[in-house]
Tab-separated table of C-alpha atoms (C1' of nucleotides) in Angstrom:
chain	number	residue	atom	x	y	z
A	1	MET	CA	-113.663	-53.883	-79.500
A	2	ASP	CA	-117.077	-54.035	-78.213
A	3	HIS	CA	-120.462	-54.803	-79.526
A	4	VAL	CA	-120.839	-51.086	-80.911
A	5	ASP	CA	-117.196	-51.203	-82.635
A	6	ARG	CA	-118.149	-54.360	-84.793
A	7	ILE	CA	-121.267	-52.180	-85.682
A	8	LEU	CA	-118.961	-49.451	-87.033
A	9	ASP	CA	-116.504	-51.582	-88.887
A	10	GLN	CA	-119.842	-52.969	-90.678
A	11	TRP	CA	-120.717	-49.826	-91.890
A	12	ARG	CA	-117.391	-48.516	-92.796
A	13	ARG	CA	-116.800	-51.781	-94.941
A	14	GLU	CA	-120.140	-51.196	-96.420
A	15	ARG	CA	-120.707	-47.761	-96.473
A	16	PRO	CA	-116.992	-45.937	-96.448
A	17	ASP	CA	-119.181	-42.804	-97.479
A	18	LEU	CA	-120.737	-42.562	-93.859
A	19	ASP	CA	-119.376	-40.289	-91.557
A	20	VAL	CA	-120.021	-43.046	-88.179
A	21	THR	CA	-118.339	-40.829	-85.340
A	22	ALA	CA	-121.845	-40.212	-83.800
A	23	MET	CA	-123.178	-43.344	-84.355
A	24	GLY	CA	-120.763	-44.669	-82.200
A	25	ILE	CA	-121.572	-42.434	-79.365
A	26	LEU	CA	-125.251	-42.854	-79.715
A	27	GLY	CA	-125.154	-46.004	-80.100
A	28	ARG	CA	-123.208	-46.717	-76.629
A	29	LEU	CA	-125.494	-44.275	-74.726
A	30	LYS	CA	-128.445	-45.967	-75.852
A	31	ARG	CA	-126.904	-49.736	-74.868
A	32	LEU	CA	-125.882	-48.397	-71.611
A	33	SER	CA	-129.095	-46.622	-70.996
A	34	THR	CA	-130.750	-50.234	-71.572
A	35	HIS	CA	-128.575	-52.191	-69.297
A	36	LEU	CA	-128.951	-49.234	-66.750
A	37	SER	CA	-132.515	-49.416	-66.562
A	38	ARG	CA	-132.921	-52.921	-66.311
A	39	GLU	CA	-130.207	-53.037	-63.259
A	40	VAL	CA	-132.129	-50.287	-62.153
A	41	GLU	CA	-135.577	-51.778	-62.434
A	42	ALA	CA	-134.338	-54.965	-60.683
A	43	VAL	CA	-133.778	-53.237	-56.961
A	44	LEU	CA	-137.210	-51.434	-57.606
A	45	GLN	CA	-138.755	-54.182	-58.664
A	46	GLN	CA	-137.913	-56.354	-54.950
A	47	ASN	CA	-139.743	-53.413	-53.399
A	48	GLY	CA	-142.823	-54.157	-55.630
A	49	LEU	CA	-142.134	-50.810	-57.893
A	50	SER	CA	-141.741	-50.240	-61.144
A	51	SER	CA	-139.395	-47.527	-62.090
A	52	SER	CA	-142.475	-45.481	-63.399
A	53	SER	CA	-144.278	-45.819	-60.182
A	54	PHE	CA	-141.069	-45.080	-58.233
A	55	ASP	CA	-140.320	-41.990	-59.950
A	56	VAL	CA	-143.800	-40.628	-59.143
A	57	LEU	CA	-143.501	-41.711	-55.450
A	58	ALA	CA	-139.561	-39.578	-55.652
A	59	THR	CA	-140.775	-36.721	-56.848
A	60	LEU	CA	-143.245	-36.183	-54.419
A	61	ARG	CA	-140.396	-37.695	-51.801
A	62	ARG	CA	-138.278	-35.096	-52.406
A	63	SER	CA	-140.519	-32.049	-53.238
A	64	GLY	CA	-140.598	-32.126	-49.363
A	65	ALA	CA	-143.581	-32.044	-46.681
A	66	PRO	CA	-146.715	-32.571	-47.336
A	67	TYR	CA	-145.451	-34.707	-49.874
A	68	ARG	CA	-148.515	-33.341	-52.571
A	69	LEU	CA	-148.293	-32.200	-55.917
A	70	SER	CA	-150.632	-31.862	-58.691
A	71	PRO	CA	-150.243	-33.896	-61.606
A	72	GLY	CA	-148.862	-31.428	-63.765
A	73	ASP	CA	-146.544	-30.813	-61.253
A	74	LEU	CA	-145.434	-34.486	-61.737
A	75	LEU	CA	-145.545	-33.964	-65.537
A	76	ALA	CA	-143.215	-31.195	-65.879
A	77	THR	CA	-140.404	-33.269	-64.127
A	78	THR	CA	-140.791	-36.780	-65.876
A	79	MET	CA	-141.043	-36.557	-69.446
A	80	VAL	CA	-144.399	-38.365	-69.994
A	81	THR	CA	-147.828	-37.302	-71.352
A	82	SER	CA	-150.532	-36.573	-69.174
A	83	GLY	CA	-152.364	-39.791	-70.392
A	84	THR	CA	-149.176	-41.846	-68.840
A	85	MET	CA	-149.440	-39.703	-65.627
A	86	THR	CA	-152.939	-40.498	-65.291
A	87	ASN	CA	-152.112	-44.247	-65.271
A	88	ARG	CA	-149.280	-44.039	-63.424
A	89	ILE	CA	-151.319	-42.930	-60.529
A	90	ASP	CA	-154.471	-44.752	-61.086
A	91	GLN	CA	-151.903	-47.512	-60.471
A	92	LEU	CA	-150.387	-46.154	-57.181
A	93	GLU	CA	-153.869	-45.259	-55.945
A	94	LYS	CA	-155.083	-48.662	-56.305
A	95	THR	CA	-152.139	-50.049	-54.288
A	96	GLY	CA	-152.711	-47.106	-51.775
A	97	LEU	CA	-149.866	-45.706	-52.288
A	98	VAL	CA	-150.867	-42.555	-53.227
A	99	GLU	CA	-154.391	-40.785	-52.703
A	100	ARG	CA	-156.220	-38.205	-54.820
A	101	VAL	CA	-157.021	-34.776	-52.796
A	102	VAL	CA	-159.438	-32.364	-53.825
A	103	ASN	CA	-157.790	-28.767	-54.597
A	104	PRO	CA	-160.331	-26.507	-53.084
A	105	GLN	CA	-157.739	-23.464	-55.018
A	106	ASP	CA	-159.079	-25.025	-58.450
A	107	ARG	CA	-161.351	-27.943	-59.288
A	108	ARG	CA	-159.939	-28.542	-62.558
A	109	SER	CA	-156.704	-30.041	-60.309
A	110	VAL	CA	-156.363	-31.982	-58.031
A	111	LEU	CA	-153.455	-32.976	-55.712
A	112	ILE	CA	-151.528	-36.325	-55.690
A	113	ALA	CA	-150.488	-37.076	-51.777
A	114	LEU	CA	-148.089	-39.630	-50.382
A	115	THR	CA	-149.859	-42.034	-47.837
A	116	GLU	CA	-148.091	-43.195	-45.188
A	117	LYS	CA	-147.582	-46.466	-46.699
A	118	GLY	CA	-146.468	-44.485	-49.748
A	119	PHE	CA	-144.095	-42.573	-47.691
A	120	SER	CA	-142.443	-45.295	-45.826
A	121	LEU	CA	-141.734	-47.513	-48.794
A	122	VAL	CA	-140.397	-44.696	-50.918
A	123	GLU	CA	-138.168	-44.234	-47.610
A	124	LYS	CA	-136.601	-47.358	-47.764
A	125	THR	CA	-136.551	-47.938	-51.452
A	126	VAL	CA	-134.576	-44.621	-52.617
A	127	THR	CA	-131.987	-45.715	-50.081
A	128	GLU	CA	-131.250	-49.110	-51.762
A	129	HIS	CA	-132.049	-47.445	-55.018
A	130	VAL	CA	-129.035	-44.741	-54.454
A	131	VAL	CA	-126.913	-47.282	-53.191
A	132	ASN	CA	-127.593	-49.577	-56.615
A	133	GLN	CA	-126.739	-46.590	-58.388
A	134	ASN	CA	-123.508	-45.993	-57.302
A	135	ARG	CA	-122.378	-49.760	-57.868
A	136	LEU	CA	-123.192	-49.317	-61.423
A	137	VAL	CA	-120.591	-46.862	-61.987
A	138	GLU	CA	-118.291	-47.794	-59.609
A	139	SER	CA	-116.132	-48.904	-62.908
A	140	LEU	CA	-115.188	-45.253	-62.895
A	141	PRO	CA	-113.050	-43.805	-60.599
A	142	ALA	CA	-113.989	-40.856	-59.306
A	143	ASP	CA	-112.484	-38.261	-61.899
A	144	GLU	CA	-113.557	-39.985	-64.992
A	145	LYS	CA	-117.081	-39.767	-63.364
A	146	ALA	CA	-116.678	-36.244	-62.970
A	147	ALA	CA	-115.860	-36.000	-66.741
A	148	LEU	CA	-118.548	-37.826	-67.641
A	149	ASP	CA	-121.032	-36.044	-65.768
A	150	GLY	CA	-120.018	-32.867	-67.185
A	151	LEU	CA	-119.817	-33.783	-70.763
A	152	LEU	CA	-123.225	-35.482	-70.564
A	153	ARG	CA	-124.492	-32.382	-68.934
A	154	GLN	CA	-123.147	-30.396	-72.073
A	155	LEU	CA	-124.645	-32.157	-74.215
A	156	LEU	CA	-128.166	-31.962	-72.204
A	157	ALA	CA	-127.950	-28.574	-72.325
A	158	ALA	CA	-128.307	-28.775	-76.047
A	159	PHE	CA	-131.952	-30.168	-75.425
A	160	GLU	CA	-133.613	-28.568	-72.706
B	1	MET	CA	-128.540	-25.408	-62.856
B	2	ASP	CA	-130.242	-28.006	-65.353
B	3	HIS	CA	-133.046	-30.267	-64.080
B	4	VAL	CA	-131.057	-32.865	-62.747
B	5	ASP	CA	-129.918	-30.282	-60.618
B	6	ARG	CA	-132.585	-29.079	-59.312
B	7	ILE	CA	-134.052	-32.886	-58.128
B	8	LEU	CA	-130.038	-33.215	-56.572
B	9	ASP	CA	-130.532	-30.341	-54.436
B	10	GLN	CA	-134.249	-31.381	-53.448
B	11	TRP	CA	-132.748	-35.040	-52.608
B	12	ARG	CA	-129.753	-32.924	-50.577
B	13	ARG	CA	-132.194	-30.801	-48.848
B	14	GLU	CA	-134.828	-34.179	-47.758
B	15	ARG	CA	-132.755	-36.956	-47.702
B	16	PRO	CA	-128.993	-35.350	-46.731
B	17	ASP	CA	-127.325	-38.997	-46.126
B	18	LEU	CA	-127.767	-39.827	-49.396
B	19	ASP	CA	-124.724	-40.314	-51.715
B	20	VAL	CA	-126.334	-38.818	-55.092
B	21	THR	CA	-123.242	-38.926	-57.683
B	22	ALA	CA	-124.373	-41.301	-59.493
B	23	MET	CA	-127.846	-40.420	-59.581
B	24	GLY	CA	-126.536	-37.218	-61.569
B	25	ILE	CA	-124.792	-39.238	-64.045
B	26	LEU	CA	-127.859	-42.028	-64.204
B	27	GLY	CA	-130.446	-38.723	-64.548
B	28	ARG	CA	-128.634	-36.864	-67.121
B	29	LEU	CA	-127.777	-40.319	-69.291
B	30	LYS	CA	-131.517	-41.367	-69.083
B	31	ARG	CA	-132.843	-38.034	-69.916
B	32	LEU	CA	-130.253	-37.827	-72.983
B	33	SER	CA	-131.322	-40.804	-74.294
B	34	THR	CA	-134.981	-40.066	-74.277
B	35	HIS	CA	-134.522	-36.463	-76.368
B	36	LEU	CA	-131.960	-38.140	-78.814
B	37	SER	CA	-134.372	-41.338	-79.445
B	38	ARG	CA	-136.734	-38.885	-80.389
B	39	GLU	CA	-135.045	-36.686	-82.360
B	40	VAL	CA	-133.887	-39.835	-84.000
B	41	GLU	CA	-137.482	-41.194	-84.611
B	42	ALA	CA	-138.195	-38.005	-85.981
B	43	VAL	CA	-135.860	-38.491	-88.912
B	44	LEU	CA	-136.982	-42.194	-89.408
B	45	GLN	CA	-140.454	-41.337	-89.785
B	46	GLN	CA	-140.156	-39.143	-92.375
B	47	ASN	CA	-139.332	-42.516	-94.425
B	48	GLY	CA	-141.710	-44.363	-93.008
B	49	LEU	CA	-140.189	-46.200	-90.374
B	50	SER	CA	-139.871	-46.309	-86.853
B	51	SER	CA	-136.618	-46.767	-84.935
B	52	SER	CA	-137.108	-50.605	-84.007
B	53	SER	CA	-137.804	-51.558	-87.978
B	54	PHE	CA	-135.098	-49.525	-89.224
B	55	ASP	CA	-132.383	-51.663	-86.828
B	56	VAL	CA	-133.739	-54.563	-88.644
B	57	LEU	CA	-133.545	-53.185	-91.721
B	58	ALA	CA	-130.105	-51.674	-91.214
B	59	THR	CA	-128.630	-54.772	-89.414
B	60	LEU	CA	-129.156	-56.705	-92.517
B	61	ARG	CA	-127.886	-54.160	-94.975
B	62	ARG	CA	-124.466	-53.723	-93.223
B	63	SER	CA	-124.329	-57.254	-92.671
B	64	GLY	CA	-123.447	-57.601	-96.457
B	65	ALA	CA	-124.616	-59.205	-99.375
B	66	PRO	CA	-126.667	-61.174	-99.861
B	67	TYR	CA	-128.372	-59.080	-96.806
B	68	ARG	CA	-129.902	-62.250	-95.303
B	69	LEU	CA	-129.885	-63.296	-91.705
B	70	SER	CA	-131.649	-65.408	-89.179
B	71	PRO	CA	-134.041	-63.888	-86.352
B	72	GLY	CA	-131.644	-64.963	-84.270
B	73	ASP	CA	-128.600	-63.371	-85.572
B	74	LEU	CA	-130.844	-60.451	-85.470
B	75	LEU	CA	-131.745	-60.984	-81.541
B	76	ALA	CA	-128.053	-60.807	-80.957
B	77	THR	CA	-127.565	-57.578	-81.563
B	78	THR	CA	-130.675	-56.045	-80.354
B	79	MET	CA	-130.999	-56.215	-77.180
B	80	VAL	CA	-134.499	-57.633	-77.385
B	81	THR	CA	-136.586	-60.754	-77.206
B	82	SER	CA	-137.549	-63.116	-79.084
B	83	GLY	CA	-141.359	-62.315	-79.488
B	84	THR	CA	-140.587	-58.513	-79.981
B	85	MET	CA	-138.133	-60.044	-83.343
B	86	THR	CA	-140.982	-61.858	-84.436
B	87	ASN	CA	-143.308	-59.106	-84.132
B	88	ARG	CA	-140.665	-56.454	-85.774
B	89	ILE	CA	-140.299	-59.197	-89.076
B	90	ASP	CA	-144.016	-59.615	-89.715
B	91	GLN	CA	-144.388	-56.054	-89.590
B	92	LEU	CA	-141.859	-55.619	-92.188
B	93	GLU	CA	-143.171	-58.565	-93.918
B	94	LYS	CA	-146.371	-56.825	-94.280
B	95	THR	CA	-144.654	-53.832	-96.184
B	96	GLY	CA	-142.944	-55.826	-97.933
B	97	LEU	CA	-139.146	-54.771	-96.793
B	98	VAL	CA	-138.254	-58.118	-95.988
B	99	GLU	CA	-139.218	-61.666	-96.749
B	100	ARG	CA	-138.783	-64.802	-94.978
B	101	VAL	CA	-137.135	-67.313	-97.108
B	102	VAL	CA	-136.826	-70.669	-95.898
B	103	ASN	CA	-133.524	-72.415	-94.871
B	104	PRO	CA	-132.733	-75.427	-95.968
B	105	GLN	CA	-129.832	-76.421	-94.038
B	106	ASP	CA	-132.192	-75.685	-91.052
B	107	ARG	CA	-135.721	-76.109	-91.389
B	108	ARG	CA	-135.966	-74.568	-87.657
B	109	SER	CA	-134.524	-71.966	-88.819
B	110	VAL	CA	-135.407	-69.151	-91.564
B	111	LEU	CA	-133.961	-66.249	-93.233
B	112	ILE	CA	-135.204	-62.986	-92.997
B	113	ALA	CA	-134.062	-61.203	-96.724
B	114	LEU	CA	-133.960	-57.456	-97.367
B	115	THR	CA	-135.872	-57.086	-100.367
B	116	GLU	CA	-134.965	-54.522	-103.499
B	117	LYS	CA	-137.541	-52.225	-101.671
B	118	GLY	CA	-135.843	-52.759	-98.329
B	119	PHE	CA	-132.804	-52.281	-99.777
B	120	SER	CA	-133.386	-48.892	-101.226
B	121	LEU	CA	-135.521	-47.809	-98.314
B	122	VAL	CA	-132.544	-47.893	-95.764
B	123	GLU	CA	-129.859	-46.672	-98.507
B	124	LYS	CA	-131.667	-43.446	-98.210
B	125	THR	CA	-132.654	-43.547	-94.604
B	126	VAL	CA	-129.386	-44.346	-93.372
B	127	THR	CA	-127.747	-41.860	-95.165
B	128	GLU	CA	-130.322	-39.395	-93.542
B	129	HIS	CA	-129.675	-40.930	-90.003
B	130	VAL	CA	-125.982	-40.592	-89.781
B	131	VAL	CA	-126.188	-37.041	-90.980
B	132	ASN	CA	-128.693	-36.273	-88.139
B	133	GLN	CA	-126.494	-37.961	-85.863
B	134	ASN	CA	-123.966	-36.095	-86.284
B	135	ARG	CA	-125.936	-32.785	-86.069
B	136	LEU	CA	-127.103	-34.126	-82.501
B	137	VAL	CA	-123.637	-34.436	-81.137
B	138	GLU	CA	-122.566	-30.844	-82.854
B	139	SER	CA	-122.651	-29.201	-79.477
B	140	LEU	CA	-119.512	-31.070	-78.359
B	141	PRO	CA	-115.808	-30.426	-79.725
B	142	ALA	CA	-114.204	-33.279	-81.708
B	143	ASP	CA	-111.829	-34.281	-78.700
B	144	GLU	CA	-114.743	-33.764	-76.483
B	145	LYS	CA	-116.766	-36.067	-78.522
B	146	ALA	CA	-113.838	-38.934	-78.372
B	147	ALA	CA	-113.475	-38.704	-74.549
B	148	LEU	CA	-117.345	-39.155	-74.041
B	149	ASP	CA	-117.148	-42.446	-76.564
B	150	GLY	CA	-113.817	-43.535	-74.336
B	151	LEU	CA	-115.671	-43.037	-71.116
B	152	LEU	CA	-119.242	-44.676	-72.234
B	153	ARG	CA	-117.525	-47.125	-73.420
B	154	GLN	CA	-115.349	-47.795	-70.317
B	155	LEU	CA	-119.152	-48.077	-68.349
B	156	LEU	CA	-120.509	-50.313	-71.317
B	157	ALA	CA	-117.750	-52.438	-70.824
B	158	ALA	CA	-119.008	-53.538	-67.267
B	159	PHE	CA	-122.112	-54.939	-68.714
B	160	GLU	CA	-121.257	-56.636	-72.011
C	1	DC	C1'	-132.294	-95.975	-85.204
C	2	DC	C1'	-134.451	-93.723	-82.144
C	3	DC	C1'	-135.754	-90.687	-78.728
C	4	DG	C1'	-134.720	-87.124	-75.199
C	5	DG	C1'	-132.504	-82.977	-74.810
C	6	DA	C1'	-131.306	-78.899	-77.267
C	7	DC	C1'	-132.588	-75.664	-80.138
C	8	DA	C1'	-134.890	-71.513	-83.471
C	9	DT	C1'	-138.813	-69.198	-83.624
C	10	DC	C1'	-143.357	-68.087	-82.578
C	11	DT	C1'	-147.984	-67.427	-79.766
C	12	DT	C1'	-150.150	-65.460	-76.266
C	13	DG	C1'	-151.529	-62.250	-72.934
C	14	DA	C1'	-150.334	-58.184	-69.889
C	15	DC	C1'	-148.381	-54.219	-69.255
C	16	DG	C1'	-146.810	-48.977	-70.340
C	17	DT	C1'	-146.808	-45.313	-73.238
C	18	DC	C1'	-148.124	-42.249	-76.662
C	19	DA	C1'	-151.269	-38.833	-79.626
C	20	DA	C1'	-155.231	-37.040	-80.028
C	21	DG	C1'	-159.666	-35.814	-78.386
C	22	DA	C1'	-163.218	-35.368	-74.605
C	23	DT	C1'	-164.562	-33.210	-70.109
C	24	DA	C1'	-164.508	-29.736	-66.217
C	25	DT	C1'	-163.113	-25.413	-64.495
C	26	DT	C1'	-161.097	-21.143	-64.427
C	27	DT	C1'	-159.887	-16.568	-66.522
C	28	DA	C1'	-159.929	-12.182	-69.186
C	29	DC	C1'	-162.024	-9.361	-71.860
C	30	DG	C1'	-165.792	-7.228	-74.310
D	1	DC	C1'	-171.799	-10.138	-66.413
D	2	DG	C1'	-171.135	-13.727	-70.136
D	3	DT	C1'	-168.800	-16.078	-73.082
D	4	DA	C1'	-164.570	-17.576	-75.736
D	5	DA	C1'	-160.416	-19.015	-74.759
D	6	DA	C1'	-156.658	-20.884	-71.993
D	7	DT	C1'	-156.092	-24.735	-68.249
D	8	DA	C1'	-155.853	-29.364	-65.881
D	9	DT	C1'	-156.994	-33.629	-66.141
D	10	DC	C1'	-158.799	-38.325	-67.526
D	11	DT	C1'	-160.001	-41.224	-71.731
D	12	DT	C1'	-159.679	-44.031	-75.495
D	13	DG	C1'	-157.489	-46.967	-79.248
D	14	DA	C1'	-153.187	-48.172	-81.163
D	15	DC	C1'	-148.438	-49.611	-80.318
D	16	DG	C1'	-144.026	-51.705	-79.080
D	17	DT	C1'	-142.353	-54.545	-75.796
D	18	DC	C1'	-142.056	-58.338	-72.217
D	19	DA	C1'	-141.892	-63.180	-70.028
D	20	DA	C1'	-143.334	-67.921	-70.203
D	21	DG	C1'	-144.349	-71.212	-72.940
D	22	DA	C1'	-145.846	-73.821	-77.545
D	23	DT	C1'	-144.677	-75.762	-81.540
D	24	DG	C1'	-141.571	-78.138	-84.997
D	25	DT	C1'	-137.068	-79.254	-86.048
D	26	DC	C1'	-132.050	-81.134	-85.105
D	27	DC	C1'	-128.803	-84.001	-82.538
D	28	DG	C1'	-126.209	-87.531	-79.748
D	29	DG	C1'	-125.985	-91.201	-76.632
D	30	DG	C1'	-127.909	-95.992	-75.547
DNA sequence: CCCGGACATCTTGACGTCAAGATATTTACG
DNA sequence: CGTAAATATCTTGACGTCAAGATGTCCGGG
């Protein structure tokens, strides 16, 4: 009997005509996502990053040497608009974690490059971040983690 | 091989020391939550509502007659701060969907009441909303929906 | 009874995001 | 070639949220 169950019970009483099966799943998924985001933010914040800025740094880091991508490449992996990405890059450039370098091949474009400072920060942060992520799901045994992952994958496939 | 798989592969290549089990689950969960929120918003928007304003109206509606709750009661169910709730109520009051009525028992407090206009709007909207929610998870057969719900419940229990 | 702490709500200022459109560059075609 | 369409990024204005603190009200011990 959790928070979502109480909501469903109220709806069943007030509107017995509604099928609330999906509401339960979506409600738990949204609450869970909010909780997890907050827990993740806490660790990133200890390193002076938001999850927004970390996402950009991590995308550059995992792309491999020379740790450079265009804003368009970054957009393709992050589910945000171009204006949001411009803003994120502006912030990271101000704090010296990335720099914009001109792209000689295409002057409409620009390359976002990890600085040394950015590289060492993301290197340290991602290590702590991954430990934290594993902690957040440790209430599930390994086989249930795998089952959850499979179900999420299947549901996600309907949208991507 | 979905979007999240590609991210995990990059990390395995660049940082084979990291255990990315949880990253996969959390990544899919976050992307899914974003997709689902956008789909849900679309239906609410057709009724002139955001998910924020709908949440408030729906909470009042499912609380049962006389469809009145204090801001504090609303806060307890919505995972937002008091300032956010004040703002939501302000918007709904401007559009005539709720009204603030004084609480004679406790003048620090106030009751937020669904207006007739608010009631009929939420009544129509929630019907469409629930149909839409069920559509969003129809890619899973019934037994897998139940399994997913159970796993989410278990994980959520660690936070609530 | 009164006053300090608890409580309920609202205010303020900052931030991240989005949609829509502006600017600059490249590409393809006539 | 020259120009229109496509592409890549940035700008602008609005919105929802949060953290921190202000304001107004209630309550319980002295």
